[in-house]
């Protein structure tokens, strides 16, 4: 799986948009970009994923650059409950390897009142 | 649905003892995985299974055994506990499919003295 690079930490004011960047310059054509978050040592929680098009769901938006070498997770109106470690993961799914995720160290997002 | 459940929530072992961490899911997911998370680090894959009767090693399999006799259960066995196995253990499951997301359990905190 491709290696990802994320900033160690970021701060955001409550109510503002949080933009979390991720570099994945070695991504290959069949690898998806996934975002998970982990709140206070709970089990990781799925946020969103994409292949090459921008994606949006009820939690966030995912912007993937045209060359797919980087992406940005956007939380449009951050709340205190969004304080968590955010993981950007690039993975290939395979019938024999199943759903394997390779976690890096992630970005600690702190939302301030 | 209870989702992914793990027992126990917390366990203290002495070096050399053995134990089994339990993981169960009621979503009829084909894929199940075990991860460990050391302080300040991301999750690392220990073992995974793509279906009943099929298991394989992940990134850090040494000292652990798994079996998958049913779709619902995926226990993780520590054969002879060592202080280096002090960690938080997460179980995850997902449906088969290239874009299926993983659901994580709440974790088991293990302390080996």
PDB file of C-alpha atoms in Angstrom:
ATOM      1  CA  UNK A   1       0.000   0.000   0.000  1.00  0.00           C
ATOM      2  CA  UNK A   2       1.153   3.551  -0.750  1.00  0.00           C
ATOM      3  CA  UNK A   3       2.735   5.541   2.070  1.00  0.00           C
ATOM      4  CA  UNK A   4       0.933   8.649   3.269  1.00  0.00           C
ATOM      5  CA  UNK A   5       2.265  11.803   4.907  1.00  0.00           C
ATOM      6  CA  UNK A   6       0.137  13.940   7.211  1.00  0.00           C
ATOM      7  CA  UNK A   7       0.915  16.841   9.548  1.00  0.00           C
ATOM      8  CA  UNK A   8       1.305  15.738  13.140  1.00  0.00           C
ATOM      9  CA  UNK A   9      -1.222  18.208  14.526  1.00  0.00           C
ATOM     10  CA  UNK A  10      -3.640  20.956  13.527  1.00  0.00           C
ATOM     11  CA  UNK A  11      -5.933  23.376  15.311  1.00  0.00           C
ATOM     12  CA  UNK A  12      -9.289  24.701  14.196  1.00  0.00           C
ATOM     13  CA  UNK A  13     -11.820  27.111  15.665  1.00  0.00           C
ATOM     14  CA  UNK A  14     -15.254  25.733  16.427  1.00  0.00           C
ATOM     15  CA  UNK A  15     -17.690  26.441  13.587  1.00  0.00           C
ATOM     16  CA  UNK A  16     -14.958  26.940  11.021  1.00  0.00           C
ATOM     17  CA  UNK A  17     -13.952  24.513   8.295  1.00  0.00           C
ATOM     18  CA  UNK A  18     -11.160  22.092   9.110  1.00  0.00           C
ATOM     19  CA  UNK A  19      -8.956  21.192   6.131  1.00  0.00           C
ATOM     20  CA  UNK A  20      -6.720  18.187   6.716  1.00  0.00           C
ATOM     21  CA  UNK A  21      -4.099  17.514   4.042  1.00  0.00           C
ATOM     22  CA  UNK A  22      -2.555  14.204   3.041  1.00  0.00           C
ATOM     23  CA  UNK A  23       0.237  13.441   0.605  1.00  0.00           C
ATOM     24  CA  UNK A  24       0.302  10.073  -1.176  1.00  0.00           C
ATOM     25  CA  UNK A  25       2.716  10.677  -4.037  1.00  0.00           C
ATOM     26  CA  UNK A  26       3.316   6.948  -4.718  1.00  0.00           C
ATOM     27  CA  UNK A  27      -0.350   6.067  -5.087  1.00  0.00           C
ATOM     28  CA  UNK A  28      -1.154   3.718  -7.940  1.00  0.00           C
ATOM     29  CA  UNK A  29      -4.173   3.636 -10.175  1.00  0.00           C
ATOM     30  CA  UNK A  30      -6.171   1.021  -8.297  1.00  0.00           C
ATOM     31  CA  UNK A  31      -5.623   2.409  -4.801  1.00  0.00           C
ATOM     32  CA  UNK A  32      -8.399   4.161  -2.915  1.00  0.00           C
ATOM     33  CA  UNK A  33      -7.929   7.014  -0.452  1.00  0.00           C
ATOM     34  CA  UNK A  34      -9.693   6.399   2.846  1.00  0.00           C
ATOM     35  CA  UNK A  35     -10.125   8.611   5.890  1.00  0.00           C
ATOM     36  CA  UNK A  36     -10.796   7.315   9.377  1.00  0.00           C
ATOM     37  CA  UNK A  37     -10.758   9.082  12.708  1.00  0.00           C
ATOM     38  CA  UNK A  38     -10.173   7.920  16.256  1.00  0.00           C
ATOM     39  CA  UNK A  39     -11.732   9.796  19.124  1.00  0.00           C
ATOM     40  CA  UNK A  40     -10.009   9.439  22.481  1.00  0.00           C
ATOM     41  CA  UNK A  41      -8.721   5.873  22.033  1.00  0.00           C
ATOM     42  CA  UNK A  42     -12.053   4.525  20.828  1.00  0.00           C
ATOM     43  CA  UNK A  43     -12.124   2.244  17.804  1.00  0.00           C
ATOM     44  CA  UNK A  44     -11.446   4.063  14.529  1.00  0.00           C
ATOM     45  CA  UNK A  45     -14.484   5.382  12.703  1.00  0.00           C
ATOM     46  CA  UNK A  46     -14.874   5.505   8.928  1.00  0.00           C
ATOM     47  CA  UNK A  47     -15.380   8.972   7.461  1.00  0.00           C
ATOM     48  CA  UNK A  48     -15.154   8.890   3.684  1.00  0.00           C
ATOM     49  CA  UNK A  49     -13.249   7.399   0.754  1.00  0.00           C
ATOM     50  CA  UNK A  50     -12.621   8.052  -2.922  1.00  0.00           C
ATOM     51  CA  UNK A  51     -10.706   6.909  -5.976  1.00  0.00           C
ATOM     52  CA  UNK A  52     -10.265   9.971  -8.174  1.00  0.00           C
ATOM     53  CA  UNK A  53     -13.421  12.062  -7.982  1.00  0.00           C
ATOM     54  CA  UNK A  54     -14.281  14.409  -5.155  1.00  0.00           C
ATOM     55  CA  UNK A  55     -16.680  12.890  -2.676  1.00  0.00           C
ATOM     56  CA  UNK A  56     -19.096  14.281  -0.108  1.00  0.00           C
ATOM     57  CA  UNK A  57     -21.195  12.660   2.575  1.00  0.00           C
ATOM     58  CA  UNK A  58     -22.959  13.769   5.723  1.00  0.00           C
ATOM     59  CA  UNK A  59     -19.702  13.909   7.669  1.00  0.00           C
ATOM     60  CA  UNK A  60     -17.154  15.438   5.321  1.00  0.00           C
ATOM     61  CA  UNK A  61     -15.880  16.178   1.835  1.00  0.00           C
ATOM     62  CA  UNK A  62     -12.862  14.626   0.181  1.00  0.00           C
ATOM     63  CA  UNK A  63     -10.927  16.536  -2.444  1.00  0.00           C
ATOM     64  CA  UNK A  64      -8.422  14.514  -4.485  1.00  0.00           C
ATOM     65  CA  UNK A  65      -6.015  16.323  -6.802  1.00  0.00           C
ATOM     66  CA  UNK A  66      -6.104  15.503 -10.482  1.00  0.00           C
ATOM     67  CA  UNK A  67      -2.768  13.637 -10.323  1.00  0.00           C
ATOM     68  CA  UNK A  68      -4.064  11.816  -7.197  1.00  0.00           C
ATOM     69  CA  UNK A  69      -0.839  12.511  -5.322  1.00  0.00           C
ATOM     70  CA  UNK A  70      -2.562  14.383  -2.531  1.00  0.00           C
ATOM     71  CA  UNK A  71      -5.962  14.863  -0.970  1.00  0.00           C
ATOM     72  CA  UNK A  72      -7.736  17.044   1.565  1.00  0.00           C
ATOM     73  CA  UNK A  73     -10.404  16.072   4.045  1.00  0.00           C
ATOM     74  CA  UNK A  74     -12.785  18.915   4.789  1.00  0.00           C
ATOM     75  CA  UNK A  75     -14.988  19.087   7.854  1.00  0.00           C
ATOM     76  CA  UNK A  76     -17.221  22.014   6.882  1.00  0.00           C
ATOM     77  CA  UNK A  77     -18.297  23.196  10.336  1.00  0.00           C
ATOM     78  CA  UNK A  78     -16.026  21.683  12.972  1.00  0.00           C
ATOM     79  CA  UNK A  79     -17.393  21.056  16.455  1.00  0.00           C
ATOM     80  CA  UNK A  80     -15.652  20.163  19.701  1.00  0.00           C
ATOM     81  CA  UNK A  81     -16.693  16.547  19.128  1.00  0.00           C
ATOM     82  CA  UNK A  82     -14.565  16.475  15.971  1.00  0.00           C
ATOM     83  CA  UNK A  83     -11.410  16.614  18.094  1.00  0.00           C
ATOM     84  CA  UNK A  84      -9.686  13.353  17.175  1.00  0.00           C
ATOM     85  CA  UNK A  85      -6.772  11.755  15.358  1.00  0.00           C
ATOM     86  CA  UNK A  86      -7.489  11.622  11.626  1.00  0.00           C
ATOM     87  CA  UNK A  87      -5.901   8.915   9.521  1.00  0.00           C
ATOM     88  CA  UNK A  88      -5.407   9.106   5.770  1.00  0.00           C
ATOM     89  CA  UNK A  89      -5.005   5.606   4.343  1.00  0.00           C
ATOM     90  CA  UNK A  90      -4.316   4.458   0.815  1.00  0.00           C
ATOM     91  CA  UNK A  91      -5.166   0.858   0.148  1.00  0.00           C
ATOM     92  CA  UNK A  92      -5.696  -1.743  -2.485  1.00  0.00           C
ATOM     93  CA  UNK A  93      -8.493  -4.180  -1.963  1.00  0.00           C
ATOM     94  CA  UNK A  94      -7.914  -7.765  -2.954  1.00  0.00           C
ATOM     95  CA  UNK A  95     -10.044 -10.862  -2.833  1.00  0.00           C
ATOM     96  CA  UNK A  96      -7.332 -12.773  -1.009  1.00  0.00           C
ATOM     97  CA  UNK A  97      -5.970  -9.937   1.102  1.00  0.00           C
ATOM     98  CA  UNK A  98      -9.352  -8.595   2.057  1.00  0.00           C
ATOM     99  CA  UNK A  99      -9.890  -5.244   3.655  1.00  0.00           C
ATOM    100  CA  UNK A 100      -6.454  -4.416   5.039  1.00  0.00           C
ATOM    101  CA  UNK A 101      -5.712  -0.955   6.290  1.00  0.00           C
ATOM    102  CA  UNK A 102      -2.207   0.398   6.900  1.00  0.00           C
ATOM    103  CA  UNK A 103      -2.388   3.181   9.485  1.00  0.00           C
ATOM    104  CA  UNK A 104       0.241   5.897   9.817  1.00  0.00           C
ATOM    105  CA  UNK A 105       0.447   8.200  12.807  1.00  0.00           C
ATOM    106  CA  UNK A 106      -2.339  10.492  11.610  1.00  0.00           C
ATOM    107  CA  UNK A 107      -3.117  14.132  12.371  1.00  0.00           C
ATOM    108  CA  UNK A 108      -4.293  15.199  15.811  1.00  0.00           C
ATOM    109  CA  UNK A 109      -7.037  17.741  15.119  1.00  0.00           C
ATOM    110  CA  UNK A 110      -7.971  19.929  18.067  1.00  0.00           C
ATOM    111  CA  UNK A 111     -11.116  22.010  17.723  1.00  0.00           C
ATOM    112  CA  UNK A 112     -11.016  25.013  20.041  1.00  0.00           C
ATOM    113  CA  UNK A 113     -14.065  26.869  21.426  1.00  0.00           C
TER     114      UNK A 113
ATOM    115  CA  UNK B   1     -27.277  -4.864  15.656  1.00  0.00           C
ATOM    116  CA  UNK B   2     -24.570  -4.827  18.310  1.00  0.00           C
ATOM    117  CA  UNK B   3     -21.928  -4.319  15.619  1.00  0.00           C
ATOM    118  CA  UNK B   4     -18.437  -5.469  16.598  1.00  0.00           C
ATOM    119  CA  UNK B   5     -18.062  -6.494  20.231  1.00  0.00           C
ATOM    120  CA  UNK B   6     -14.863  -7.261  22.115  1.00  0.00           C
ATOM    121  CA  UNK B   7     -14.251  -8.868  25.474  1.00  0.00           C
ATOM    122  CA  UNK B   8     -12.726  -8.245  27.905  1.00  0.00           C
ATOM    123  CA  UNK B   9     -12.429  -4.455  27.955  1.00  0.00           C
ATOM    124  CA  UNK B  10      -9.345  -4.578  30.153  1.00  0.00           C
ATOM    125  CA  UNK B  11      -6.985  -7.358  31.197  1.00  0.00           C
ATOM    126  CA  UNK B  12      -3.828  -7.647  33.253  1.00  0.00           C
ATOM    127  CA  UNK B  13      -1.551 -10.614  32.625  1.00  0.00           C
ATOM    128  CA  UNK B  14       1.714 -11.834  34.038  1.00  0.00           C
ATOM    129  CA  UNK B  15       4.581 -12.627  31.687  1.00  0.00           C
ATOM    130  CA  UNK B  16       4.181 -16.132  30.294  1.00  0.00           C
ATOM    131  CA  UNK B  17       0.445 -16.395  30.807  1.00  0.00           C
ATOM    132  CA  UNK B  18      -1.841 -17.121  27.897  1.00  0.00           C
ATOM    133  CA  UNK B  19      -5.246 -15.716  27.127  1.00  0.00           C
ATOM    134  CA  UNK B  20      -7.802 -15.267  24.368  1.00  0.00           C
ATOM    135  CA  UNK B  21      -9.255 -11.956  23.292  1.00  0.00           C
ATOM    136  CA  UNK B  22     -12.763 -12.393  21.977  1.00  0.00           C
ATOM    137  CA  UNK B  23     -14.251 -10.620  18.959  1.00  0.00           C
ATOM    138  CA  UNK B  24     -17.723 -11.103  17.536  1.00  0.00           C
ATOM    139  CA  UNK B  25     -19.801  -9.355  14.895  1.00  0.00           C
ATOM    140  CA  UNK B  26     -23.463  -9.742  14.022  1.00  0.00           C
ATOM    141  CA  UNK B  27     -23.405  -8.080  10.603  1.00  0.00           C
ATOM    142  CA  UNK B  28     -22.593 -11.241   8.602  1.00  0.00           C
ATOM    143  CA  UNK B  29     -19.297  -9.711   7.495  1.00  0.00           C
ATOM    144  CA  UNK B  30     -16.893 -11.923   5.593  1.00  0.00           C
ATOM    145  CA  UNK B  31     -13.729 -10.057   6.506  1.00  0.00           C
ATOM    146  CA  UNK B  32     -12.370  -9.706  10.045  1.00  0.00           C
ATOM    147  CA  UNK B  33      -9.067  -8.327  11.308  1.00  0.00           C
ATOM    148  CA  UNK B  34      -7.081  -7.787  14.479  1.00  0.00           C
ATOM    149  CA  UNK B  35      -4.964  -4.674  15.040  1.00  0.00           C
ATOM    150  CA  UNK B  36      -2.826  -3.497  17.907  1.00  0.00           C
ATOM    151  CA  UNK B  37      -2.182   0.108  18.835  1.00  0.00           C
ATOM    152  CA  UNK B  38       0.761   1.144  20.970  1.00  0.00           C
ATOM    153  CA  UNK B  39       0.781   4.542  22.718  1.00  0.00           C
ATOM    154  CA  UNK B  40       1.003   7.478  20.307  1.00  0.00           C
ATOM    155  CA  UNK B  41       1.064   5.251  17.245  1.00  0.00           C
ATOM    156  CA  UNK B  42      -1.280   4.139  14.534  1.00  0.00           C
ATOM    157  CA  UNK B  43      -2.835   0.699  14.332  1.00  0.00           C
ATOM    158  CA  UNK B  44      -0.829  -2.271  13.056  1.00  0.00           C
ATOM    159  CA  UNK B  45      -2.394  -5.356  11.535  1.00  0.00           C
ATOM    160  CA  UNK B  46      -1.785  -8.614  13.403  1.00  0.00           C
ATOM    161  CA  UNK B  47      -3.918 -11.222  11.593  1.00  0.00           C
ATOM    162  CA  UNK B  48      -6.877 -11.152   9.274  1.00  0.00           C
ATOM    163  CA  UNK B  49      -9.473 -13.482   7.794  1.00  0.00           C
ATOM    164  CA  UNK B  50     -11.370 -13.295   4.512  1.00  0.00           C
ATOM    165  CA  UNK B  51     -13.907 -15.935   5.548  1.00  0.00           C
ATOM    166  CA  UNK B  52     -14.624 -18.848   7.837  1.00  0.00           C
ATOM    167  CA  UNK B  53     -11.727 -21.283   7.832  1.00  0.00           C
ATOM    168  CA  UNK B  54      -9.319 -18.805   6.197  1.00  0.00           C
ATOM    169  CA  UNK B  55      -6.752 -16.760   8.098  1.00  0.00           C
ATOM    170  CA  UNK B  56      -3.497 -15.029   7.224  1.00  0.00           C
ATOM    171  CA  UNK B  57      -0.750 -13.014   8.860  1.00  0.00           C
ATOM    172  CA  UNK B  58      -0.569  -9.266   8.922  1.00  0.00           C
ATOM    173  CA  UNK B  59       2.310  -6.951   9.752  1.00  0.00           C
ATOM    174  CA  UNK B  60       3.027  -8.083  13.340  1.00  0.00           C
ATOM    175  CA  UNK B  61       1.810 -11.704  13.777  1.00  0.00           C
ATOM    176  CA  UNK B  62       4.513 -13.092  16.082  1.00  0.00           C
ATOM    177  CA  UNK B  63       3.209 -14.262  19.455  1.00  0.00           C
ATOM    178  CA  UNK B  64      -0.407 -14.423  18.323  1.00  0.00           C
ATOM    179  CA  UNK B  65      -2.677 -17.110  16.894  1.00  0.00           C
ATOM    180  CA  UNK B  66      -6.116 -16.807  15.330  1.00  0.00           C
ATOM    181  CA  UNK B  67      -8.821 -19.092  14.048  1.00  0.00           C
ATOM    182  CA  UNK B  68     -12.099 -18.490  12.219  1.00  0.00           C
ATOM    183  CA  UNK B  69     -14.451 -21.404  12.744  1.00  0.00           C
ATOM    184  CA  UNK B  70     -17.576 -19.281  12.241  1.00  0.00           C
ATOM    185  CA  UNK B  71     -18.402 -16.122  10.327  1.00  0.00           C
ATOM    186  CA  UNK B  72     -19.297 -14.322  13.537  1.00  0.00           C
ATOM    187  CA  UNK B  73     -16.260 -14.970  15.737  1.00  0.00           C
ATOM    188  CA  UNK B  74     -12.554 -14.239  15.362  1.00  0.00           C
ATOM    189  CA  UNK B  75     -10.649 -14.867  18.622  1.00  0.00           C
ATOM    190  CA  UNK B  76      -7.048 -13.751  19.110  1.00  0.00           C
ATOM    191  CA  UNK B  77      -4.844 -15.941  21.275  1.00  0.00           C
ATOM    192  CA  UNK B  78      -1.726 -14.803  23.090  1.00  0.00           C
ATOM    193  CA  UNK B  79       0.373 -17.909  23.522  1.00  0.00           C
ATOM    194  CA  UNK B  80       2.852 -16.685  26.155  1.00  0.00           C
ATOM    195  CA  UNK B  81       2.317 -13.050  27.063  1.00  0.00           C
ATOM    196  CA  UNK B  82       5.288 -10.666  27.036  1.00  0.00           C
ATOM    197  CA  UNK B  83       5.531  -7.035  28.248  1.00  0.00           C
ATOM    198  CA  UNK B  84       5.999  -6.007  24.595  1.00  0.00           C
ATOM    199  CA  UNK B  85       2.420  -7.134  23.966  1.00  0.00           C
ATOM    200  CA  UNK B  86       1.078  -4.446  26.274  1.00  0.00           C
ATOM    201  CA  UNK B  87      -1.185  -2.554  23.918  1.00  0.00           C
ATOM    202  CA  UNK B  88      -4.752  -1.786  22.931  1.00  0.00           C
ATOM    203  CA  UNK B  89      -6.221  -4.410  20.621  1.00  0.00           C
ATOM    204  CA  UNK B  90      -8.923  -3.609  18.097  1.00  0.00           C
ATOM    205  CA  UNK B  91     -11.002  -6.029  16.096  1.00  0.00           C
ATOM    206  CA  UNK B  92     -12.614  -4.948  12.824  1.00  0.00           C
ATOM    207  CA  UNK B  93     -14.964  -6.428  10.263  1.00  0.00           C
ATOM    208  CA  UNK B  94     -16.283  -5.587   6.817  1.00  0.00           C
ATOM    209  CA  UNK B  95     -18.260  -7.000   3.956  1.00  0.00           C
ATOM    210  CA  UNK B  96     -16.411  -8.355   0.947  1.00  0.00           C
ATOM    211  CA  UNK B  97     -15.961  -5.791  -1.779  1.00  0.00           C
ATOM    212  CA  UNK B  98     -13.474  -3.259  -3.051  1.00  0.00           C
ATOM    213  CA  UNK B  99     -15.102  -0.274  -1.386  1.00  0.00           C
ATOM    214  CA  UNK B 100     -16.512  -1.806   1.761  1.00  0.00           C
ATOM    215  CA  UNK B 101     -15.521   0.011   4.924  1.00  0.00           C
ATOM    216  CA  UNK B 102     -14.283  -1.514   8.141  1.00  0.00           C
ATOM    217  CA  UNK B 103     -16.206  -1.337  11.402  1.00  0.00           C
ATOM    218  CA  UNK B 104     -14.112  -1.375  14.554  1.00  0.00           C
ATOM    219  CA  UNK B 105     -14.855  -2.695  18.004  1.00  0.00           C
ATOM    220  CA  UNK B 106     -14.281  -0.653  21.187  1.00  0.00           C
ATOM    221  CA  UNK B 107     -10.926  -2.272  21.941  1.00  0.00           C
ATOM    222  CA  UNK B 108      -9.323  -4.384  24.651  1.00  0.00           C
ATOM    223  CA  UNK B 109      -6.649  -2.807  26.825  1.00  0.00           C
ATOM    224  CA  UNK B 110      -3.999  -5.365  27.745  1.00  0.00           C
ATOM    225  CA  UNK B 111      -1.283  -4.851  30.341  1.00  0.00           C
ATOM    226  CA  UNK B 112       1.426  -7.502  30.642  1.00  0.00           C
ATOM    227  CA  UNK B 113       3.553  -7.269  33.765  1.00  0.00           C
TER     228      UNK B 113
END
